[in-house]
Coordinates of C-alpha atoms and ligand atoms in Angstrom, one line a residue:
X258 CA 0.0 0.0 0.0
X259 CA 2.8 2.3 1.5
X260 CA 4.8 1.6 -2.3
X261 CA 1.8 2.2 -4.6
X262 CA 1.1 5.8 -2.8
X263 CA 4.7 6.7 -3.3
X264 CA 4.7 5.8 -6.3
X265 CA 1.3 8.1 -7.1
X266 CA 3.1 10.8 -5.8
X267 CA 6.2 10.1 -7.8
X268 CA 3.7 10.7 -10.5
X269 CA 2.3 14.0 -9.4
X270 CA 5.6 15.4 -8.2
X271 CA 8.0 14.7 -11.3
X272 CA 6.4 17.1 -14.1
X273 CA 6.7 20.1 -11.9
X274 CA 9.7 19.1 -9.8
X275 CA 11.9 18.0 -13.2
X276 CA 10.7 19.9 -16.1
X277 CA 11.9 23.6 -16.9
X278 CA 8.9 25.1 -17.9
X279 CA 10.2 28.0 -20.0
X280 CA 11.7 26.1 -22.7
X281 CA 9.7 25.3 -25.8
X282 CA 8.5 21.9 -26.9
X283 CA 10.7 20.7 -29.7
X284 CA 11.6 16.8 -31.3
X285 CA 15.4 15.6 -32.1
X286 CA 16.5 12.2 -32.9
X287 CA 19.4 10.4 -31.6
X288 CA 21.4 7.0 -33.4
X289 CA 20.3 4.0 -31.9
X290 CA 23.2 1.7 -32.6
X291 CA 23.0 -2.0 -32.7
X292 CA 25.7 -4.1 -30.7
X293 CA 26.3 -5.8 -33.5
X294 CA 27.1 -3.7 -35.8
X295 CA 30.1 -2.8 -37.7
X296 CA 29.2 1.0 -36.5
X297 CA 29.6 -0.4 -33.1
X298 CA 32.2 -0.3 -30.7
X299 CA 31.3 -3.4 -29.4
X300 CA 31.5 -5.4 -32.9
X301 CA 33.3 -8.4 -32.9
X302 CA 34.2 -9.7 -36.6
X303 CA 35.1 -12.8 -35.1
X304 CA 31.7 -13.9 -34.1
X305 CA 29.2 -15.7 -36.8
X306 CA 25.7 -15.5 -37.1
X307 CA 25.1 -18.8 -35.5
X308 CA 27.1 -17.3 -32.1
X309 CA 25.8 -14.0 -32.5
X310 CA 22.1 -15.2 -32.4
X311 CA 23.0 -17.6 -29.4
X312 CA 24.6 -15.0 -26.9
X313 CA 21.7 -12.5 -27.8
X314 CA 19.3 -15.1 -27.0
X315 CA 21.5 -16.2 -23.9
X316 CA 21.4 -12.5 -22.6
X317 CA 17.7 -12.3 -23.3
X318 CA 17.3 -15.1 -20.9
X319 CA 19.3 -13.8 -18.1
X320 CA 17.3 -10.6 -18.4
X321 CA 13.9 -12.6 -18.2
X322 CA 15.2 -14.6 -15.2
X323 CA 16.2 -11.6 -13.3
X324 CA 12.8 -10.1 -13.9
X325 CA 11.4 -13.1 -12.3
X326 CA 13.9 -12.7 -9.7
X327 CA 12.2 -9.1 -9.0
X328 CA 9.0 -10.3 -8.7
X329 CA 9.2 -12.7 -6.3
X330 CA 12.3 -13.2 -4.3
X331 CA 13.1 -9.7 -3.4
X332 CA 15.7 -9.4 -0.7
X333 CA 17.2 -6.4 0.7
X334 CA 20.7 -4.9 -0.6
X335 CA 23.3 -6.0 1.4
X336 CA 25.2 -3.1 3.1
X337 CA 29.1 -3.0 1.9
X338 CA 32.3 -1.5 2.5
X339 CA 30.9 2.0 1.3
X340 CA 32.5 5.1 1.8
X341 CA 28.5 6.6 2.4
X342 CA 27.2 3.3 2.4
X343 CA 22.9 3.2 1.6
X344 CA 20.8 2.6 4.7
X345 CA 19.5 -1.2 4.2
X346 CA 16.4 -1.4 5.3
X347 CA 14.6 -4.5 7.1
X348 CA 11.7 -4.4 4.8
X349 CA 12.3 -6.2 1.4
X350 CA 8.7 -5.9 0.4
X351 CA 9.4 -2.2 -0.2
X352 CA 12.6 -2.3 -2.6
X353 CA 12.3 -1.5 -6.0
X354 CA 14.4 -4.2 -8.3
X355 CA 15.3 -3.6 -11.2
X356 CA 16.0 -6.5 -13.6
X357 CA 19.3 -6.6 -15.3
X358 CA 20.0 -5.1 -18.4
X359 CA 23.4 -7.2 -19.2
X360 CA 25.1 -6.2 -21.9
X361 CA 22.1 -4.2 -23.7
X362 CA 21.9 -4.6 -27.8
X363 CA 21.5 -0.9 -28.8
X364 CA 23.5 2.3 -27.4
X365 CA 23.5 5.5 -27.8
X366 CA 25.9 8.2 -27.2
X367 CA 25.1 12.0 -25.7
X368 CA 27.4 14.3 -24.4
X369 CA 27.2 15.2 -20.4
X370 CA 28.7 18.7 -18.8
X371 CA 30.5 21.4 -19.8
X372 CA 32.6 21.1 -21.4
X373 CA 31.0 18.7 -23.1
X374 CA 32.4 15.1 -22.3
X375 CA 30.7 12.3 -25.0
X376 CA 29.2 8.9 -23.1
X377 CA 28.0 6.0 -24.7
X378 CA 25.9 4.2 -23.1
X379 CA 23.2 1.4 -23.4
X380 CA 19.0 2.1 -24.3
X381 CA 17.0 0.7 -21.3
X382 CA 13.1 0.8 -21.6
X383 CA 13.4 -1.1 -18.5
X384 CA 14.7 1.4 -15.9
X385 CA 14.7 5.2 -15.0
X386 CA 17.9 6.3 -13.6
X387 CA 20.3 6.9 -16.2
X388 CA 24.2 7.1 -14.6
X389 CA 27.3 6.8 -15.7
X390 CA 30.4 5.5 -13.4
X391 CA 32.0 8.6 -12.0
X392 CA 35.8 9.3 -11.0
X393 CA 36.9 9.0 -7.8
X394 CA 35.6 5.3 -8.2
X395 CA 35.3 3.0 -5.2
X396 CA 34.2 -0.2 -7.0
X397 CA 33.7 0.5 -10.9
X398 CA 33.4 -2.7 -13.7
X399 CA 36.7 -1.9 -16.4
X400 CA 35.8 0.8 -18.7
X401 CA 37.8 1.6 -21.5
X402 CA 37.0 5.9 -21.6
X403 CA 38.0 7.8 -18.9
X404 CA 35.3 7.8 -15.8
X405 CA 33.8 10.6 -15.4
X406 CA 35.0 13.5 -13.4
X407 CA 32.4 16.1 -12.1
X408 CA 35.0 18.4 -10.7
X409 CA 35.7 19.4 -14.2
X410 CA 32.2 20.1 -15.3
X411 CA 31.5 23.5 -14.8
X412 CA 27.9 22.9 -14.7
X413 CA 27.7 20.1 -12.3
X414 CA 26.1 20.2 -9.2
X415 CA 25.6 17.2 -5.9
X416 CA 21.5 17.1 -5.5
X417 CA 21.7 17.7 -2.0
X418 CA 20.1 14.6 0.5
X419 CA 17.0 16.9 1.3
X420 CA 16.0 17.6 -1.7
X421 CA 13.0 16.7 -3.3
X422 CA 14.8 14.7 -6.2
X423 CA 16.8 12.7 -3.6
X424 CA 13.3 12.4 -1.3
X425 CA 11.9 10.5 -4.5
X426 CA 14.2 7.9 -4.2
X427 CA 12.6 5.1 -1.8
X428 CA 13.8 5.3 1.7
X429 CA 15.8 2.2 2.0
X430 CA 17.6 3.2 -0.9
X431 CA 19.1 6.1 -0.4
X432 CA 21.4 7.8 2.4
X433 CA 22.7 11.1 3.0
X434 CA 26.4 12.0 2.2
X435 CA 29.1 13.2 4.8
X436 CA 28.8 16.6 2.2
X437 CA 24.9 15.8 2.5
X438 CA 25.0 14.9 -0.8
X439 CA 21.8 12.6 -2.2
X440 CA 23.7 8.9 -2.3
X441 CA 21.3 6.5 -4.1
X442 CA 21.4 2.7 -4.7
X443 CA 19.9 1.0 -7.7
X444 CA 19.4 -2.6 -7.4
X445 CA 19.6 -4.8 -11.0
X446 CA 18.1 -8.1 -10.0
X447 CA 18.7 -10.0 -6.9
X448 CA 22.3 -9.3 -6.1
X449 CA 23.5 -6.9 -8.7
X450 CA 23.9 -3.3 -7.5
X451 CA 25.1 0.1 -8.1
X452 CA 25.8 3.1 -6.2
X453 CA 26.5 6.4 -6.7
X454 CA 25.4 10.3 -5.6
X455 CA 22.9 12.1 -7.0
X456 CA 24.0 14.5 -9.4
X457 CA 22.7 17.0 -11.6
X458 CA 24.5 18.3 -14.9
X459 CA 23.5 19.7 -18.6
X460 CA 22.9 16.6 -21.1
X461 CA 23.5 17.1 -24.7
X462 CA 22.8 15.3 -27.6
X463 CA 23.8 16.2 -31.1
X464 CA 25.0 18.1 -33.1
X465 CA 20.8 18.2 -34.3
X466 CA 21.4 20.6 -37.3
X467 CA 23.0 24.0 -38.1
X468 CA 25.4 22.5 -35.8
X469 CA 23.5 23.1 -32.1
X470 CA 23.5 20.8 -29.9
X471 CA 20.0 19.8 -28.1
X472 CA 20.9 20.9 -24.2
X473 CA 18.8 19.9 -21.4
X474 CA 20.7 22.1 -18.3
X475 CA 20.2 20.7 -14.5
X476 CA 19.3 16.6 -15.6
X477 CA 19.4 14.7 -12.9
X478 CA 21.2 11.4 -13.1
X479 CA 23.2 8.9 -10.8
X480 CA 27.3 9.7 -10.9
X481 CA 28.3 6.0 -9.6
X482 CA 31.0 4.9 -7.8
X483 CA 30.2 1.5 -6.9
X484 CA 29.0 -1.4 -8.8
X485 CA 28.8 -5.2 -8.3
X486 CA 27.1 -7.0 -11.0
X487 CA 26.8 -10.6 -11.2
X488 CA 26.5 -10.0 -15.2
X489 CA 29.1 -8.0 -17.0
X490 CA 28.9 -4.7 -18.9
X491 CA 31.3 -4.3 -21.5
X492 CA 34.2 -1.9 -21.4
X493 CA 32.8 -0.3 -24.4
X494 CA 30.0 1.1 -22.3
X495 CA 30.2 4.3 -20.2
X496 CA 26.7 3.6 -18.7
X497 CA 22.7 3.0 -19.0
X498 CA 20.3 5.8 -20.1
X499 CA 17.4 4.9 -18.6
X500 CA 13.9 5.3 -20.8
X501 CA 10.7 3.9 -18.3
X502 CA 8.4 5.5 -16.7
X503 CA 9.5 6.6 -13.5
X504 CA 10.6 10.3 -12.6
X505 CA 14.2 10.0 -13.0
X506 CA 13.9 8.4 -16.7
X507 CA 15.2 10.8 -19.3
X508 CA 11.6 11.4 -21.2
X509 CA 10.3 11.8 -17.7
X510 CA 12.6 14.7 -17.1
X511 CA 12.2 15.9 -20.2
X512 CA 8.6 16.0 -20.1
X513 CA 6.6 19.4 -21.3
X514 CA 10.1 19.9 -23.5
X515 CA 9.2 16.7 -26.0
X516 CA 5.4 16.8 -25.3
X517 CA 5.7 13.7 -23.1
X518 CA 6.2 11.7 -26.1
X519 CA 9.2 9.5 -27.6
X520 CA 9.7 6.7 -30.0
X521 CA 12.3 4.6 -31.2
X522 CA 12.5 2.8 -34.3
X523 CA 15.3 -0.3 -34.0
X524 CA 17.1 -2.1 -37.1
X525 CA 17.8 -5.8 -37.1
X526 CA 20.7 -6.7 -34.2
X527 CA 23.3 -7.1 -36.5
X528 CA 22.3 -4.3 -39.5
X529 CA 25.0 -2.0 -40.7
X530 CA 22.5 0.7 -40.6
X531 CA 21.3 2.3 -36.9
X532 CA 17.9 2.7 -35.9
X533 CA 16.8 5.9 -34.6
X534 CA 15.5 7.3 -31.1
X535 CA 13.0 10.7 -30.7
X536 CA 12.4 12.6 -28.1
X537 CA 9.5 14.7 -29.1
X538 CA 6.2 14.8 -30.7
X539 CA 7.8 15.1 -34.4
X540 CA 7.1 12.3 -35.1
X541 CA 3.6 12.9 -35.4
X542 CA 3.5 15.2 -37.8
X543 CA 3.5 12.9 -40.4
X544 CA 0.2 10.9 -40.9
X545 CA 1.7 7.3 -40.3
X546 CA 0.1 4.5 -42.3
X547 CA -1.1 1.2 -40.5
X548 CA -0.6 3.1 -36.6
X549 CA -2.4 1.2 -33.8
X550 CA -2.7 1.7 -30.0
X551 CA -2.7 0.1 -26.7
X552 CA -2.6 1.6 -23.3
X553 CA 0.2 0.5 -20.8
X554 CA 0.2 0.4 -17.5
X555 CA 2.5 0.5 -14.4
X556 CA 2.0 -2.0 -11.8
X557 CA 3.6 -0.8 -8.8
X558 CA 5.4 -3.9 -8.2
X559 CA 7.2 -3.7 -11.6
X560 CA 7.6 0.2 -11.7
X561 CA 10.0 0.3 -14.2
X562 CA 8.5 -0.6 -17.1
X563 CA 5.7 -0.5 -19.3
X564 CA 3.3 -3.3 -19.3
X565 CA 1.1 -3.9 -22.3
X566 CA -2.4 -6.4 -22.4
X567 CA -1.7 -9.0 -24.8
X568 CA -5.5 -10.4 -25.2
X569 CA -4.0 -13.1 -27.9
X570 CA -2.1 -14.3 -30.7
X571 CA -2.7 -15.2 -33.8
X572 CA -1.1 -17.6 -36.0
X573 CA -2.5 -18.2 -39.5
X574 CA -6.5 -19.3 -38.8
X575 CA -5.9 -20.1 -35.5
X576 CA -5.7 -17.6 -32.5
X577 CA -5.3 -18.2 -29.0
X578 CA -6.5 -16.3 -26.4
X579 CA -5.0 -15.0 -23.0
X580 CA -8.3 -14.4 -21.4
X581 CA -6.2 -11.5 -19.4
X582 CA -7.4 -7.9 -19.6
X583 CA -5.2 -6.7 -16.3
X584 CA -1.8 -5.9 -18.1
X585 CA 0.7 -9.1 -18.6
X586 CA 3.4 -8.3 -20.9
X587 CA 6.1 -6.1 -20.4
X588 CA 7.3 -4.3 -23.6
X589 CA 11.2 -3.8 -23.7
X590 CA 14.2 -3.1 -25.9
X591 CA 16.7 -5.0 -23.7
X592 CA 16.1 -8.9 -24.9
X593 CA 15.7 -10.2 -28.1
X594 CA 13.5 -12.9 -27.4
X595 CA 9.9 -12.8 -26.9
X596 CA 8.8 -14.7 -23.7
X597 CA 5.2 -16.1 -23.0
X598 CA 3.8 -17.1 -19.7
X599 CA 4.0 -20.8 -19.6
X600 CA 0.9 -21.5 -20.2
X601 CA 0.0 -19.5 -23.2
X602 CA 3.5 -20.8 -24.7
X603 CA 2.1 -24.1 -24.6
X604 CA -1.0 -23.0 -26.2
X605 CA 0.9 -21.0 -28.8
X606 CA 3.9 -23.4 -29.8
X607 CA 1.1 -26.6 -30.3
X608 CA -0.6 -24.0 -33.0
X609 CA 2.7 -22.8 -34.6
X610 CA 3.5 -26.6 -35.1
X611 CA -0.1 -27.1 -36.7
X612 CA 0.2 -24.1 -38.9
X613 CA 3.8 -24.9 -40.2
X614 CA 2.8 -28.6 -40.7
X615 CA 6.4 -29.2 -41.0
X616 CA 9.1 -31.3 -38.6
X617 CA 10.4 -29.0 -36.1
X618 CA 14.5 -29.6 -36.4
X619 CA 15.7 -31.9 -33.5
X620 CA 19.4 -30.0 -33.0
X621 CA 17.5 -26.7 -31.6
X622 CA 20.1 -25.0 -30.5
X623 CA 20.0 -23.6 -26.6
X624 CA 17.9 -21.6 -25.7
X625 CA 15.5 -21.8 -28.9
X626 CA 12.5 -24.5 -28.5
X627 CA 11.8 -24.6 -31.9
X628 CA 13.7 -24.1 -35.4
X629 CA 13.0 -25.7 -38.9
X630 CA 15.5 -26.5 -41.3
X631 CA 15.5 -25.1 -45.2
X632 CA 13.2 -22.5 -45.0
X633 CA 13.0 -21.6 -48.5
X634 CA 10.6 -23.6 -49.4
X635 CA 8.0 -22.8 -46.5
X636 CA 4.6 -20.7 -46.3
X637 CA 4.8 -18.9 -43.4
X638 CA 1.0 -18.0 -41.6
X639 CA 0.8 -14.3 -40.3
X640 CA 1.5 -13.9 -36.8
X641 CA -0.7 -10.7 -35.5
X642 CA -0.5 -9.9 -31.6
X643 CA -3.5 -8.8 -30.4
X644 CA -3.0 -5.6 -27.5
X645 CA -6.0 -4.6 -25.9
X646 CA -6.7 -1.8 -28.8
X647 CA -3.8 -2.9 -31.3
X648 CA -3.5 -6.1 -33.3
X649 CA 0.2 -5.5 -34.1
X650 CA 0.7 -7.9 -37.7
X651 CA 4.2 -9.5 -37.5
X652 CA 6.5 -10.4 -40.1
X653 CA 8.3 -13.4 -40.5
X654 CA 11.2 -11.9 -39.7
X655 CA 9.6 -10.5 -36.2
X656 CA 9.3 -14.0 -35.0
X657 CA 12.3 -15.9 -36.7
X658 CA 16.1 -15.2 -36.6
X659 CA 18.2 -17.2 -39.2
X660 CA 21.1 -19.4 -37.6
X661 CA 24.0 -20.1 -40.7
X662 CA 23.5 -23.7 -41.5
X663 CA 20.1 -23.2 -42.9
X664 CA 18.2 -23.1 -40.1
X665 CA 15.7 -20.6 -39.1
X666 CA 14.7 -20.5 -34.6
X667 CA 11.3 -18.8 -33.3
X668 CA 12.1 -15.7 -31.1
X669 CA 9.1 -16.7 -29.0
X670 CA 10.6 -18.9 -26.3
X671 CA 8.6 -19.8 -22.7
X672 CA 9.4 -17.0 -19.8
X673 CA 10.0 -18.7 -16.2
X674 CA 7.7 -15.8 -15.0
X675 CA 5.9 -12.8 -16.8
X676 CA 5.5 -12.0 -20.4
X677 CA 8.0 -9.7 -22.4
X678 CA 8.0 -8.3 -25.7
X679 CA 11.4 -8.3 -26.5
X680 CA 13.0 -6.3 -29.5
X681 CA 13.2 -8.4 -32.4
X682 CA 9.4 -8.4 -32.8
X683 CA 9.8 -5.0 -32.1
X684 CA 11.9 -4.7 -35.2
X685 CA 11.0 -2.1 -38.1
X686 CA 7.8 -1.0 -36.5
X687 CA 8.1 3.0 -34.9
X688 CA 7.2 2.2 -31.6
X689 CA 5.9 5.5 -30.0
X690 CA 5.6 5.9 -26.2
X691 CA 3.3 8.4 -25.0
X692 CA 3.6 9.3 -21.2
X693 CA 0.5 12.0 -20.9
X694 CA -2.0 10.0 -22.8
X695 CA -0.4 6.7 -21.5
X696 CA -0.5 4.5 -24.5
X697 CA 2.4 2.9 -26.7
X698 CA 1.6 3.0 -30.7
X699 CA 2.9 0.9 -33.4
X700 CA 3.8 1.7 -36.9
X701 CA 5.5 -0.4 -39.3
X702 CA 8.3 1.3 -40.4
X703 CA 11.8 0.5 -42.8
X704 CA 13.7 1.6 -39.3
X705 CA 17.0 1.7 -42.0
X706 CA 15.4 4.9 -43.5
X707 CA 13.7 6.2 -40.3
Ligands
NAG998 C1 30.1 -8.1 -4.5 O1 29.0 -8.7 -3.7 C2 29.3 -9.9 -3.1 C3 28.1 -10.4 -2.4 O2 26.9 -10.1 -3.1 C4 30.5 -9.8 -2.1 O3 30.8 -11.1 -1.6 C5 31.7 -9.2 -2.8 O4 32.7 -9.0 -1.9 C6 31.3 -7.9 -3.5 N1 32.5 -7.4 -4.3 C7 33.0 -6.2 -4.1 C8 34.2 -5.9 -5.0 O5 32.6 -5.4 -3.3
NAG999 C1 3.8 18.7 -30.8 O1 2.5 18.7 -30.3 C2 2.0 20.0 -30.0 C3 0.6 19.9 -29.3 O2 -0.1 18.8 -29.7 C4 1.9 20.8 -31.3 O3 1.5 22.1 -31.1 C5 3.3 20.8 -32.0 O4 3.3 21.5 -33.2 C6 3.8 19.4 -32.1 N1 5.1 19.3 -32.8 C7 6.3 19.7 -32.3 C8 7.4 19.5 -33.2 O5 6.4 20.1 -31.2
NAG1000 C1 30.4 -20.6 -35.9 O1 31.4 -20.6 -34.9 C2 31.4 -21.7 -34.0 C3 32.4 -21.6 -32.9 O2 33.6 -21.1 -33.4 C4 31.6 -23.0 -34.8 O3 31.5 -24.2 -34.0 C5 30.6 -23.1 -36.0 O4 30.9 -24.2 -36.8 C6 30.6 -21.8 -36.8 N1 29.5 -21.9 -37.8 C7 29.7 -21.7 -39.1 C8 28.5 -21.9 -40.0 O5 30.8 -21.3 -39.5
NAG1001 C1 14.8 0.3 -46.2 O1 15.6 1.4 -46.4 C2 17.0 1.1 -46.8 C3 17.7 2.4 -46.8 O2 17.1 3.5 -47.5 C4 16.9 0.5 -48.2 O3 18.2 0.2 -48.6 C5 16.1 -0.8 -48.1 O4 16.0 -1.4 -49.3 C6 14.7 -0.5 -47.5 N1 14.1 -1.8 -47.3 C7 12.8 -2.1 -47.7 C8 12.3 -3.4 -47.4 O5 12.2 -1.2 -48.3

């Protein structure tokens, strides 16, 4: 009860406490850059398809366990060797997880200070707080740019501990600084943790054109100086920017400034072209063909991320139903794969097999459940999700990644708790989020051209 008023007045307080109302609304877009990618730092021309595809689909696991993890086995964050180490609380019920993010398979880059010092940093749907690991660094994972240093920003400031950004933080996860500066902790899963101060500094993406940057003065965000992950980040990346709904998120903060509205539009894993990222209503403007609509919704226990109603799927002639109407799929750009509740995987994978009408391949490789060999010669049945509001029409390539070796896997794989929409079905449709009306739309959309 005590959680789900907070996090009503989270709501209320962050579009006055965050926003700077003087400034006018305006859209800008940002590169959304696969991992994968030869555009990417973290390429790896070594890898092949086949290897590619299996530690996507492997990190698309560990982030769906870890979800589960937040649901139901909370436990609180064990106090550590800290210089301002976070009050632990006895109450677990009252921590907010969030699920791990791993690796991430887009970044972005923006620019943070002044001067201007770039980042780059992986896209999270799935939590708020973006941060960054700062310098002086208790605890930090290897990281290949310099850390940080807000001494040098002239534009930094330390949110002080009694402020009401720091006071939005929940109690047990935050702490007061021997400078009384706001130290927060952000949990990733069950034992995964990060820890930094609160700190407040100019982000800046761009240049957008003319060659201005877009500058958004006094953002707050978490300056970190202590992590301990049981999954690693590579040293490639500087940091998470977080997108969901909470107050700290960056669309959150930027809220009257991009109308409460931004969308992202992401190319295949592996594409040498990047996908793109608004903040802003721009998008819009022009009429888009085939849009639909479906509200989300934010259950306190998972407030973090957007939750969707999938009412059913269907495949070909045959649909199968959910009978849910309550919210019970999470939408997010972290995995790849698409994971369904038990139950309606069961339900789903017996009609894929009828529609195909062809022998599954027996060497599936882990984690895929269900792959057929030569493709080529198949008729594939139209897969449409059905969102309470939007029946979202998939293409083939939404629900199957090729392996080399002629064999093509379904991205749908069972979840060992809740539902997540995970980003290859996400793939070439403009996914627009919009925080004021509260609804997610879908457009299909050649991303590569976006
Ligand atoms: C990371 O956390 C584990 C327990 O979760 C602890 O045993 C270990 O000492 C920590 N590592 C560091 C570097 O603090
Ligand atoms: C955004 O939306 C507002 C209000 O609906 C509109 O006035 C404005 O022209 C739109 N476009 C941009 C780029 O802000
Ligand atoms: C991809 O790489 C793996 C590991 O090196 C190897 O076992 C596999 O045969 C390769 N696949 C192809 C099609 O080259
Ligand atoms: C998508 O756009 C890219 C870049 O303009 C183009 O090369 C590609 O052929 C387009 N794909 C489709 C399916 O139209």
């Amino acid at each position: 009860m005590h959680r789900f008023v907070l996090a009503l007045l989270i709501f209320s307080f962050c579009s006055v406490l965050l926003v700077d109302g003087s400034k006018t609304l305006m859209g800008f877009s940002i590169d959304l850059i696969p991992r994968h990618s030869p555009m990417s730092p973290l390429y790896n021309s070594e890898m092949n398809q086949t290897e590619l595809v299996k530690s996507a689909a492997m990190r698309s696991i560990a982030r769906s366990k870890l979800l589960f993890i937040g649901q139901n086995e909370l436990s609180p964050p064990s106090p550590s060797p800290l210089p301002s180490p976070p009050s632990s609380s006895s109450s677990s019920a009252e921590s907010v997880i969030t699920p791990v993010p791993d690796h991430g398979e887009y970044l972005m880059r923006f620019s943070l200070g002044t001067p201007e010092v770039e980042r780059f940093a992986i896209f999270d749907t799935g939590s708020d707080l973006s941060w960054v690991q700062c310098s002086p660094c208790k605890t930090c994972y290897p990281q290949d740019a310099p850390l940080y240093d807000p001494t040098q920003s002239s534009t930094y400031v330390d949110v002080a501990c009694d402020s009401q950004p720091c006071t939005l933080i929940p109690q047990n996860q935050r702490d007061c600084g021997n400078s009384r500066q706001c130290i927060y902790l952000q949990q990733y899963g069950e034992r995964s943790i990060t820890i930094g101060k609160l700190g407040s500094d100019t982000f800046s993406f761009g240049p957008m054109g003319m060659g201005q940057d877009a500058k958004f003065p006094e953002s707050v965000f978490g300056c970190a100086f202590y992590s301990n992950f049981t999954f690693e980040i590579s040293s490639k990346a500087d940091g998470i920017v977080g997108l969901g709904p909470g107050p700290f998120s960056l669309p959150s903060q930027l809220g009257d400034q991009i109308g409460h509205k931004f969308s992202y539009c992401m190319v295949p894993f592996s594409s040498t072209s990047t996908g793109k990222l608004k903040l802003g209503n721009h998008s819009s403007e022009a009429p888009r063909n085939g849009v639909v609509s479906t509200p989300f919704i934010i259950n306190p226990s998972l407030p973090s991320y957007y939750l969707l109603n999938l009412e059913g799927i269907s495949i070909g002639e045959k649909k199968v139903l959910t009978g849910q109407t309550g919210g019970n799929i999470i939408i997010d750009s972290v995995p790849i794969m698409t994971h369904l509740e038990q139950r309606i995987y069961a339900n789903f994978i017996s009609s894929v097999k009828e529609a195909f009408n062809v022998e599954a391949a027996e060497d599936a490789p882990t984690p895929f459940e269900f792959c057929v060999k030569n493709p080529s010669n198949m008729n594939f049945p139209e897969f449409v999700f059905h969102f309470t509001g939007a029946d979202v029409v998939l293409n083939p390539n939404n629900m199957f990644i090729a392996l080399d070796n002629n064999l093509i896997c379904m991205t749908v794989v069972p979840s060992t708790g809740i539902s997540i929409f995970g980003n290859w079905a996400q793939v070439n449709f403009e996914v627009e989020y919009d925080l004021g009306e509260k609804k997610v739309s879908f457009a299909p959309t050649n991303c590569s051209s976006y």
